[in-house]
CSV table of C-alpha atoms in Angstrom, one decimal:
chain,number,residue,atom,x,y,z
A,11,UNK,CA,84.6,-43.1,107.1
A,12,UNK,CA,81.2,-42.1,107.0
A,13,UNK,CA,80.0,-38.5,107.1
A,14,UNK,CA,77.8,-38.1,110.4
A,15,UNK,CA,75.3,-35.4,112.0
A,16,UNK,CA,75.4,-35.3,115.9
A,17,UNK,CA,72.7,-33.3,117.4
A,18,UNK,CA,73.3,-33.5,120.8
A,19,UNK,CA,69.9,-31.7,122.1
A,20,UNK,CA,67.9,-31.3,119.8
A,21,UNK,CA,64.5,-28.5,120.2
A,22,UNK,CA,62.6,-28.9,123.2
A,23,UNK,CA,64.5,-32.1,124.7
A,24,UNK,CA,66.8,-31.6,127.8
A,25,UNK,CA,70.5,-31.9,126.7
A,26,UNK,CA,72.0,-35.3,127.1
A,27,UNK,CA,75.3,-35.2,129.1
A,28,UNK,CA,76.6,-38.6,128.2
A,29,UNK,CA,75.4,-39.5,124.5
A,30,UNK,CA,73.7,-37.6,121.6
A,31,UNK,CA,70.4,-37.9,120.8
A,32,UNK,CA,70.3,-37.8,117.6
A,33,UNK,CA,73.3,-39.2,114.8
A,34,UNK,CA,72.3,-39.0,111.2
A,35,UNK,CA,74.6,-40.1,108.6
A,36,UNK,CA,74.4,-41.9,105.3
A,37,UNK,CA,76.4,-44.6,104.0
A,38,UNK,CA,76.0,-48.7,105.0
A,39,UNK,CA,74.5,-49.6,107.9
A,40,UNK,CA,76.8,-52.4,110.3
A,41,UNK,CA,75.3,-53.7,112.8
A,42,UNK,CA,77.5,-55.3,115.8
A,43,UNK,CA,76.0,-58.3,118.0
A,44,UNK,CA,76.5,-57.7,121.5
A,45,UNK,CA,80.2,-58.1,122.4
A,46,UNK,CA,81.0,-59.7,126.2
A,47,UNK,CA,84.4,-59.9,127.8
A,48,UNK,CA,85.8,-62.8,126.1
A,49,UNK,CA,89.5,-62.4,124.5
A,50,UNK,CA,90.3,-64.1,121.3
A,51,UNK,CA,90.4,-67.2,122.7
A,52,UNK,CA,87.0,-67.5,124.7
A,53,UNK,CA,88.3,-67.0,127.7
A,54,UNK,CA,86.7,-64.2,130.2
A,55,UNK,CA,88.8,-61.3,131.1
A,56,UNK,CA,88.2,-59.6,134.4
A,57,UNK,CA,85.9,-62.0,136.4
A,58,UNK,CA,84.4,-59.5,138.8
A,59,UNK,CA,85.9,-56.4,137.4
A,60,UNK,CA,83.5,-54.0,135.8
A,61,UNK,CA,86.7,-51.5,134.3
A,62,UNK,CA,88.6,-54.4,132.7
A,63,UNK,CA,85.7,-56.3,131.4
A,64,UNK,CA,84.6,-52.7,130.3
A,65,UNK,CA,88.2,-52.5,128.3
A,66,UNK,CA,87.9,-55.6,126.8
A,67,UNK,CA,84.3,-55.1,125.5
A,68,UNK,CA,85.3,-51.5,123.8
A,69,UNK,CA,88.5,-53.9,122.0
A,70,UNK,CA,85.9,-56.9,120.6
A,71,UNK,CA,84.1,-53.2,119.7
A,72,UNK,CA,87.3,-51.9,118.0
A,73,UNK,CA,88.0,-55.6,116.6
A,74,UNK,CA,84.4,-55.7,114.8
A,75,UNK,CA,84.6,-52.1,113.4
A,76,UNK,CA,88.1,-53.1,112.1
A,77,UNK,CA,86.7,-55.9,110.1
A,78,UNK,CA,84.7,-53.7,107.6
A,79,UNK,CA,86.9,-50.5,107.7
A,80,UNK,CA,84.4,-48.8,110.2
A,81,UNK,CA,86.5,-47.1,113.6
A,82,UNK,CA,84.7,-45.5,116.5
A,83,UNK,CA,84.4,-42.4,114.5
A,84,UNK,CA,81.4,-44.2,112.7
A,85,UNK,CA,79.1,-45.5,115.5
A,86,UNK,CA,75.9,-44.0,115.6
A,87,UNK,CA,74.6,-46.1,118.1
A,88,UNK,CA,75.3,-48.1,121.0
A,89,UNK,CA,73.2,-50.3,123.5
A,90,UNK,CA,74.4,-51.1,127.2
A,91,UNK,CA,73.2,-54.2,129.2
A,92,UNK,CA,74.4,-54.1,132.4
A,93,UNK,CA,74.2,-56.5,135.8
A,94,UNK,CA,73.8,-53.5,138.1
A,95,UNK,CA,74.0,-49.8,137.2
A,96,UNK,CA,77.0,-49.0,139.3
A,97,UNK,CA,79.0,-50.5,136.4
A,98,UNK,CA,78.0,-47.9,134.1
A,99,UNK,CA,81.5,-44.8,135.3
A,100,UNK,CA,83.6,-47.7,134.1
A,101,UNK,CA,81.7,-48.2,130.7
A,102,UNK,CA,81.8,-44.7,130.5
A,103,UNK,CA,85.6,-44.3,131.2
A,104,UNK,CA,86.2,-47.4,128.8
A,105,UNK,CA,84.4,-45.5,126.2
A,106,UNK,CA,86.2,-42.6,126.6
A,107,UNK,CA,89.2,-44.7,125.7
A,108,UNK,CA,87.9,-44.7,122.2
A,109,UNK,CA,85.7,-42.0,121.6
A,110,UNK,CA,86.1,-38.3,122.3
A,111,UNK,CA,82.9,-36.4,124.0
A,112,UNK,CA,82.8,-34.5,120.6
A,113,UNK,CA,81.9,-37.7,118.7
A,114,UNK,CA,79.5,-39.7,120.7
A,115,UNK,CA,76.6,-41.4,119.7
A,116,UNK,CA,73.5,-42.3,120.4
A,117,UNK,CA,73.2,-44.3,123.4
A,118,UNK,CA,70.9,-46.6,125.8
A,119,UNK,CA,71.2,-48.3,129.4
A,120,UNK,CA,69.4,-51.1,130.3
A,121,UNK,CA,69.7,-53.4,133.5
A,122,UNK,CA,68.8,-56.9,133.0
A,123,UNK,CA,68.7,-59.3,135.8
A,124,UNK,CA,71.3,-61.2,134.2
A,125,UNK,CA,74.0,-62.2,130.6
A,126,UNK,CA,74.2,-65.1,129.3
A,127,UNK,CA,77.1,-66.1,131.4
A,128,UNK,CA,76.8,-65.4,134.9
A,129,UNK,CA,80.2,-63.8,135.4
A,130,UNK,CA,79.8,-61.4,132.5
A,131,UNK,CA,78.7,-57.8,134.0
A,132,UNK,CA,78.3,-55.8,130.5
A,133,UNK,CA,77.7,-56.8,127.4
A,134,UNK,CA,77.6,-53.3,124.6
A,135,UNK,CA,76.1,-53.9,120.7
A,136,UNK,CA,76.7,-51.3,118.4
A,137,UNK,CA,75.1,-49.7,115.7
A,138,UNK,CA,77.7,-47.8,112.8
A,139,UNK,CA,77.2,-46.9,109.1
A,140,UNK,CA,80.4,-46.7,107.1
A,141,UNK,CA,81.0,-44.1,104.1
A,142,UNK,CA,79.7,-45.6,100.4
């Protein structure tokens, strides 16, 4: 595990109540493509759900960190795409699942008009760097 610096507001910028806005940490930098709610078989979990495709995102999250000895605990960045901003709570909430309010990272929302795949609502890429 990395050793990381959360400054949640830093001087002069309004405090951010969901994300820090500023991680620093040394170590390798991991980069995580955009993960969608597929299971481990391709197959879409939750059509039309934003909380379950939410949980399934946050585990292809978990699965990727797991792969080079990285957890949650060494994300310094993630990037939400979303369909429609009302499925941001249940991002939130699926978050939460994984990472405690003392740990988050840097974060962004974006609404696009659409995914790749129609049916997916969220996709979320992450950012960590993992201790030398």
């Amino acid at each position: 595990m990395s050793e990381l610096t959360r400054i949640p507001a830093p001087a002069g910028v309004a405090p951010a109540a969901q994300y820090s806005h500023v991680v620093l940490g040394r170590g390798r930098f991991v980069a995580i493509a955009g993960q969608v709610p597929l299971d481990e078989e391709g197959k879409l979990v939750g059509e039309g759900d934003a909380a379950v495709q939410a949980r399934q995102v946050f585990e292809n999250l978990r699965r990727c960190l797991t792969a080079v000895g990285a957890t949650f605990d060494d994300v310094v960045k993630l990037t939400y795409f979303v369909t429609d901003m009302a499925h941001m709570p249940a991002l939130r909430a699926a978050r939460a699942e994984h990472i405690p309010d003392d740990r988050l990272p840097a974060a962004s929302a974006v609404q696009v008009a659409a995914l790749v795949r129609p049916e997916f609502l969220t996709e979320v890429e992450a950012f960590a760097v993992v201790g030398e």
